[in-house]
Amino acid sequence: MEKTYSLTAHYDEFQEVKYGGRYSSDILSNGMTLSLGGSLDRHTTRGRGGTLSNGRNKDLGSTSSSGGLPRWSRREICLLSALVFAAGMCVILGSMLALKYISLDAQQDPQCRQDCQRKRSLLRAARFVQSNIDPTIQPCQDFYSFACGGWLRRHGIPEDKLSYGIITAIGEHNEEKMERLLLEPIRRQGVDSAERKVKDFYRSCVNVQEIDKLGSDPMTEVIDSCGGWDMSGAPPKTPGWEREGAPQRPDFNELLYRTQGVYSTAVFFSLTVNVDDKNSSRNAIRIDQEGLTLPDSSLYLGQDEDSVKILAAYKALMERLLSMLGAHNATQKSKEIIHLETRLANVS
């Protein structure tokens, strides 16, 4: 009885069948000659089949496709199935964990959430304190260096400031936040909207093109409303308070009201509201001395070389500004202003 060959049973012997679409015939490892279907041999059967050299037709099935593409092996199919199964299990487990987290968060009461926020705030404050201290210094010997040494090492005094501290750094950080909020689009467009008023006012201050277009006219109007550089247009003082024959002087109270109340400029004193030093649970009105343009009163006294340079630069800047704002004899007026501020610095 003639021996029958099966491609399924003898897969290793007929491995060449997978790439048989590239050739018209081939010799297998057992010495048999294989003729693939689709050749020009008219004696072969039509369709996807093959004829062995012993005259028997062997059905190749779907081993060789019409395009000659190799079929996936069983091992490759098993590996692909395992990969798809593992990916599916990961997706299912991830979805279960997400649902569990959402359900736990929804079940928390407001008191628990508030406690968690308080804990996070305490941890943030603890990290801030830990980063600012200097643990290498004994607090009983130098408590200031122990408490502030870490912060002092990371922060130096900027070139444009005479002093710098944590309060100044917090103020700069808050100003950056305020700037980002003011530059956001206006949501409440109403006529009486406080948001629209504040953002429009800020944008008018940073609109450089419009400021350059107006020039010094707005400031000149303010100076003229206060009497001008020579005080010739200032409101006169109420009669009855001056001696007979004395030159008429402008009303000091009216000028003080316009500068302090209308234009919010601290001329001789400043009026602020701060926390009461004796009772931190309430605020108190605080009146402090003002009137100096330079940041420190010692700069007017010229006690060192740097103070002399700063005072000379301040005088040159003042002369330039007075000339731009329409003042006559700007050099003389700048000397008078510096002389007045120097007298205030001596009594500050």
XYZ file of C-alpha atoms in Angstrom:
348
model
C 0.000 0.000 0.000
C 1.398 3.346 -0.981
C 2.403 5.659 1.896
C 0.318 8.779 2.383
C 1.887 12.049 3.589
C 0.043 14.600 5.660
C 1.188 18.205 5.853
C -0.282 18.465 9.336
C 1.598 15.490 10.721
C 4.866 16.258 8.936
C 4.930 20.026 9.366
C 8.721 20.133 9.773
C 9.301 18.265 6.501
C 6.999 20.517 4.539
C 8.130 23.817 6.081
C 9.206 24.940 2.608
C 5.551 25.025 1.549
C 5.105 28.369 3.430
C 7.365 30.107 0.953
C 6.424 28.000 -2.031
C 4.609 30.897 -3.709
C 7.972 32.275 -4.850
C 8.912 29.200 -6.899
C 7.213 26.834 -9.374
C 8.730 23.621 -7.890
C 11.052 22.466 -5.145
C 12.647 19.311 -3.719
C 11.727 18.484 -0.133
C 14.085 17.042 2.482
C 12.793 13.457 1.890
C 13.737 13.555 -1.793
C 10.231 14.069 -3.152
C 9.545 16.718 -5.781
C 6.704 19.171 -5.119
C 4.943 21.079 -7.913
C 2.805 23.996 -6.632
C -0.591 24.853 -7.971
C -1.020 27.883 -10.170
C 1.893 26.946 -12.531
C 1.669 26.617 -16.276
C 1.497 22.772 -16.084
C -1.840 21.810 -17.658
C -1.823 18.350 -16.008
C -2.086 19.842 -12.516
C -5.412 20.496 -10.963
C -6.919 23.988 -10.810
C -7.022 25.699 -7.475
C -4.761 25.611 -4.529
C -3.125 22.227 -4.662
C 0.172 20.426 -5.325
C 1.342 17.273 -7.160
C 4.066 15.046 -5.747
C 6.534 13.102 -7.917
C 4.770 9.777 -7.169
C 1.666 11.021 -9.016
C -0.583 11.580 -6.020
C -2.173 14.970 -5.386
C -1.521 16.448 -1.993
C -3.903 19.180 -0.883
C -1.914 22.027 0.573
C -4.992 23.718 1.984
C -4.350 27.308 2.972
C -0.630 26.828 3.512
C 0.286 29.041 0.554
C -1.986 32.030 -0.028
C -2.625 33.631 -3.350
C -0.188 36.449 -2.570
C 2.577 34.206 -1.266
C 2.355 35.573 2.326
C 3.559 33.227 5.107
C 0.969 31.859 7.520
C 1.391 32.449 11.293
C 2.643 29.449 13.219
C 0.844 28.001 16.222
C 3.484 29.353 18.576
C 3.058 32.882 17.251
C -0.700 32.650 17.567
C -0.390 31.444 21.176
C 1.973 34.264 22.088
C -0.286 36.870 20.500
C -3.316 35.490 22.332
C -1.456 35.601 25.656
C -0.408 39.202 25.013
C -3.967 40.285 24.224
C -5.234 38.491 27.337
C -2.650 40.201 29.561
C -3.480 43.630 28.132
C -7.164 43.048 28.740
C -6.548 42.026 32.338
C -4.479 45.203 32.912
C -7.295 47.364 31.571
C -9.855 45.608 33.772
C -7.720 45.917 36.916
C -6.999 49.591 36.215
C -10.691 50.333 35.772
C -11.527 48.557 39.033
C -8.902 50.564 40.955
C -10.126 53.852 39.465
C -13.735 53.076 40.385
C -12.688 52.140 43.903
C -10.764 55.405 44.351
C -13.694 57.473 43.064
C -16.139 55.692 45.372
C -13.899 56.226 48.402
C -13.494 59.905 47.606
C -17.256 60.336 47.244
C -17.906 58.623 50.578
C -15.625 60.991 52.529
C -17.464 63.491 54.676
C -16.626 67.230 54.578
C -14.953 67.029 57.978
C -12.510 64.386 56.708
C -11.676 66.488 53.643
C -11.086 69.520 55.806
C -8.741 67.538 58.047
C -6.811 66.315 55.004
C -6.415 69.871 53.743
C -5.235 70.971 57.162
C -2.678 68.165 57.232
C -1.389 69.108 53.788
C -1.070 72.730 54.894
C 0.849 71.695 58.006
C 3.180 69.491 55.955
C 3.817 72.328 53.505
C 4.585 74.712 56.365
C 6.875 72.133 57.988
C 8.830 71.664 54.755
C 9.143 75.452 54.417
C 10.527 75.814 57.950
C 12.861 72.866 57.523
C 14.305 74.313 54.319
C 14.971 77.710 55.913
C 16.723 76.657 59.117
C 20.393 75.841 59.500
C 20.657 72.616 61.558
C 24.448 72.913 61.790
C 24.141 75.836 64.240
C 23.172 75.387 67.884
C 19.967 77.383 68.558
C 21.065 78.201 72.109
C 24.198 79.908 70.763
C 22.807 81.779 67.729
C 19.080 81.368 67.322
C 18.773 83.846 64.438
C 21.321 82.013 62.297
C 19.693 78.719 63.245
C 16.212 79.892 62.254
C 17.132 81.894 59.115
C 20.477 80.476 57.994
C 19.064 78.304 55.236
C 17.038 81.166 53.770
C 19.982 83.584 53.941
C 22.213 81.178 52.025
C 19.725 80.892 49.148
C 18.737 84.569 48.922
C 21.004 87.552 48.495
C 20.146 91.237 48.447
C 19.217 92.257 44.870
C 21.222 95.046 43.287
C 18.191 97.351 43.074
C 17.309 97.018 46.804
C 18.958 98.129 50.018
C 17.387 95.342 52.049
C 15.606 92.077 51.350
C 13.648 89.687 53.539
C 10.939 87.051 53.625
C 8.197 89.692 53.718
C 9.552 91.275 50.541
C 9.820 87.867 48.857
C 6.228 87.010 49.760
C 5.113 90.407 48.440
C 6.855 89.802 45.110
C 5.280 86.344 44.880
C 1.822 87.805 45.527
C 2.393 90.518 42.923
C 3.198 87.866 40.317
C -0.056 86.080 41.142
C -2.007 89.342 40.966
C -0.477 90.150 37.592
C -1.550 86.787 36.170
C -5.100 87.318 37.474
C -5.334 90.854 36.089
C -4.199 89.726 32.634
C -6.921 87.072 32.390
C -9.983 87.828 30.205
C -12.794 89.810 31.817
C -15.696 87.518 32.722
C -18.103 90.063 34.225
C -18.656 92.768 31.620
C -21.260 94.757 33.574
C -21.033 98.528 33.980
C -20.651 98.255 37.765
C -18.406 95.179 37.613
C -15.475 95.558 40.000
C -13.528 92.982 37.997
C -13.883 95.002 34.794
C -12.867 98.251 36.523
C -9.754 96.759 38.113
C -8.574 94.985 34.959
C -9.246 98.010 32.739
C -7.332 100.235 35.157
C -4.354 97.859 35.230
C -4.300 97.477 31.447
C -4.343 101.248 31.036
C -1.193 101.391 33.174
C 0.664 98.831 31.060
C -0.537 100.148 27.693
C 2.820 101.586 26.644
C 1.631 102.777 23.235
C -1.177 104.873 24.699
C 1.122 106.234 27.416
C 3.683 107.320 24.817
C 0.907 108.887 22.745
C -0.364 111.013 25.663
C 3.128 112.036 26.721
C 3.398 114.349 29.744
C -0.066 115.906 29.330
C -1.814 113.897 32.103
C 0.918 114.694 34.641
C 0.984 118.335 33.621
C -2.755 118.551 34.285
C -2.231 117.139 37.789
C 0.515 119.672 38.549
C -1.619 122.555 37.244
C -4.574 121.449 39.389
C -2.316 121.754 42.454
C -1.167 125.274 41.536
C 1.652 124.636 39.083
C 5.376 124.749 39.710
C 5.266 128.310 41.046
C 2.029 127.778 43.006
C 0.521 130.715 41.144
C -2.651 128.820 40.374
C -3.098 127.244 43.789
C -6.364 127.894 45.638
C -5.948 130.891 47.963
C -6.120 130.540 51.673
C -9.325 131.537 53.448
C -9.073 135.261 54.382
C -8.910 136.208 58.041
C -5.991 133.963 58.959
C -3.210 136.128 57.547
C -1.747 139.360 58.846
C -2.522 142.538 56.998
C -0.036 143.293 54.238
C 1.378 139.720 54.239
C 1.611 137.994 50.842
C -1.288 135.707 50.171
C -0.379 132.017 50.433
C -2.130 129.000 48.965
C -4.454 126.944 51.130
C -2.244 124.203 52.587
C -5.181 122.068 53.719
C -6.713 122.135 50.239
C -3.423 121.110 48.641
C -2.941 118.357 51.202
C -6.437 117.063 50.472
C -5.805 116.979 46.740
C -2.468 115.212 47.004
C -3.461 112.769 49.742
C -7.163 112.261 49.022
C -7.559 112.753 45.276
C -4.205 111.506 43.942
C -3.330 109.080 46.803
C 0.185 110.472 47.201
C 1.894 110.354 50.606
C 3.369 113.863 50.854
C 4.313 114.379 54.500
C 2.693 111.345 56.106
C 1.121 108.035 55.088
C -2.195 106.637 56.247
C -2.550 102.834 56.225
C -4.500 100.075 57.956
C -2.418 97.261 59.462
C -2.671 94.622 62.170
C -2.571 96.097 65.650
C 0.807 95.378 67.281
C -0.822 95.006 70.702
C -3.769 92.883 69.559
C -3.337 90.793 66.398
C -7.057 89.966 66.262
C -7.938 93.476 65.090
C -6.669 96.118 62.656
C -5.594 99.645 63.481
C -5.099 102.870 61.542
C -1.411 103.666 61.291
C 0.064 107.082 60.473
C 3.728 107.135 59.540
C 6.211 109.756 58.371
C 6.718 110.228 54.622
C 8.062 112.812 52.202
C 11.353 111.213 51.158
C 11.834 109.987 47.601
C 14.995 107.981 48.258
C 14.473 104.710 50.182
C 16.650 105.664 53.193
C 17.182 108.951 55.017
C 20.938 108.337 55.340
C 21.324 108.722 51.560
C 20.556 112.456 51.840
C 23.350 113.012 54.340
C 26.205 111.900 52.046
C 28.040 109.978 54.732
C 29.874 107.673 52.306
C 30.906 107.535 48.674
C 27.891 105.505 47.566
C 25.463 107.970 49.138
C 27.111 110.860 47.297
C 26.808 109.039 43.938
C 23.171 108.153 44.558
C 22.272 111.713 45.557
C 23.992 113.140 42.440
C 22.151 110.681 40.196
C 18.870 111.567 41.901
C 19.466 115.288 41.312
C 20.231 114.704 37.602
C 17.062 112.618 37.204
C 14.954 115.258 38.935
C 16.259 118.030 36.642
C 15.400 115.934 33.591
C 11.868 115.202 34.818
C 11.216 118.844 35.740
C 12.267 119.938 32.262
C 9.991 117.346 30.641
C 7.051 118.510 32.792
C 7.396 122.139 31.799
C 9.166 123.614 34.824
C 11.193 126.778 34.331
C 14.717 126.870 35.777
C 14.693 123.127 36.519
C 18.176 123.220 38.097
C 17.156 125.697 40.784
C 13.886 123.906 41.516
C 15.662 120.542 41.866
C 18.033 122.084 44.432
C 15.077 123.432 46.413
C 13.345 120.044 46.415
C 16.493 118.207 47.557
C 17.051 120.815 50.256
C 13.503 120.285 51.591
C 13.839 116.470 51.561
C 17.223 116.728 53.295
C 15.644 118.768 56.108
C 12.907 116.129 56.424
C 15.567 113.374 56.499
C 17.341 115.075 59.413
C 14.190 114.960 61.549
C 12.986 111.497 60.413
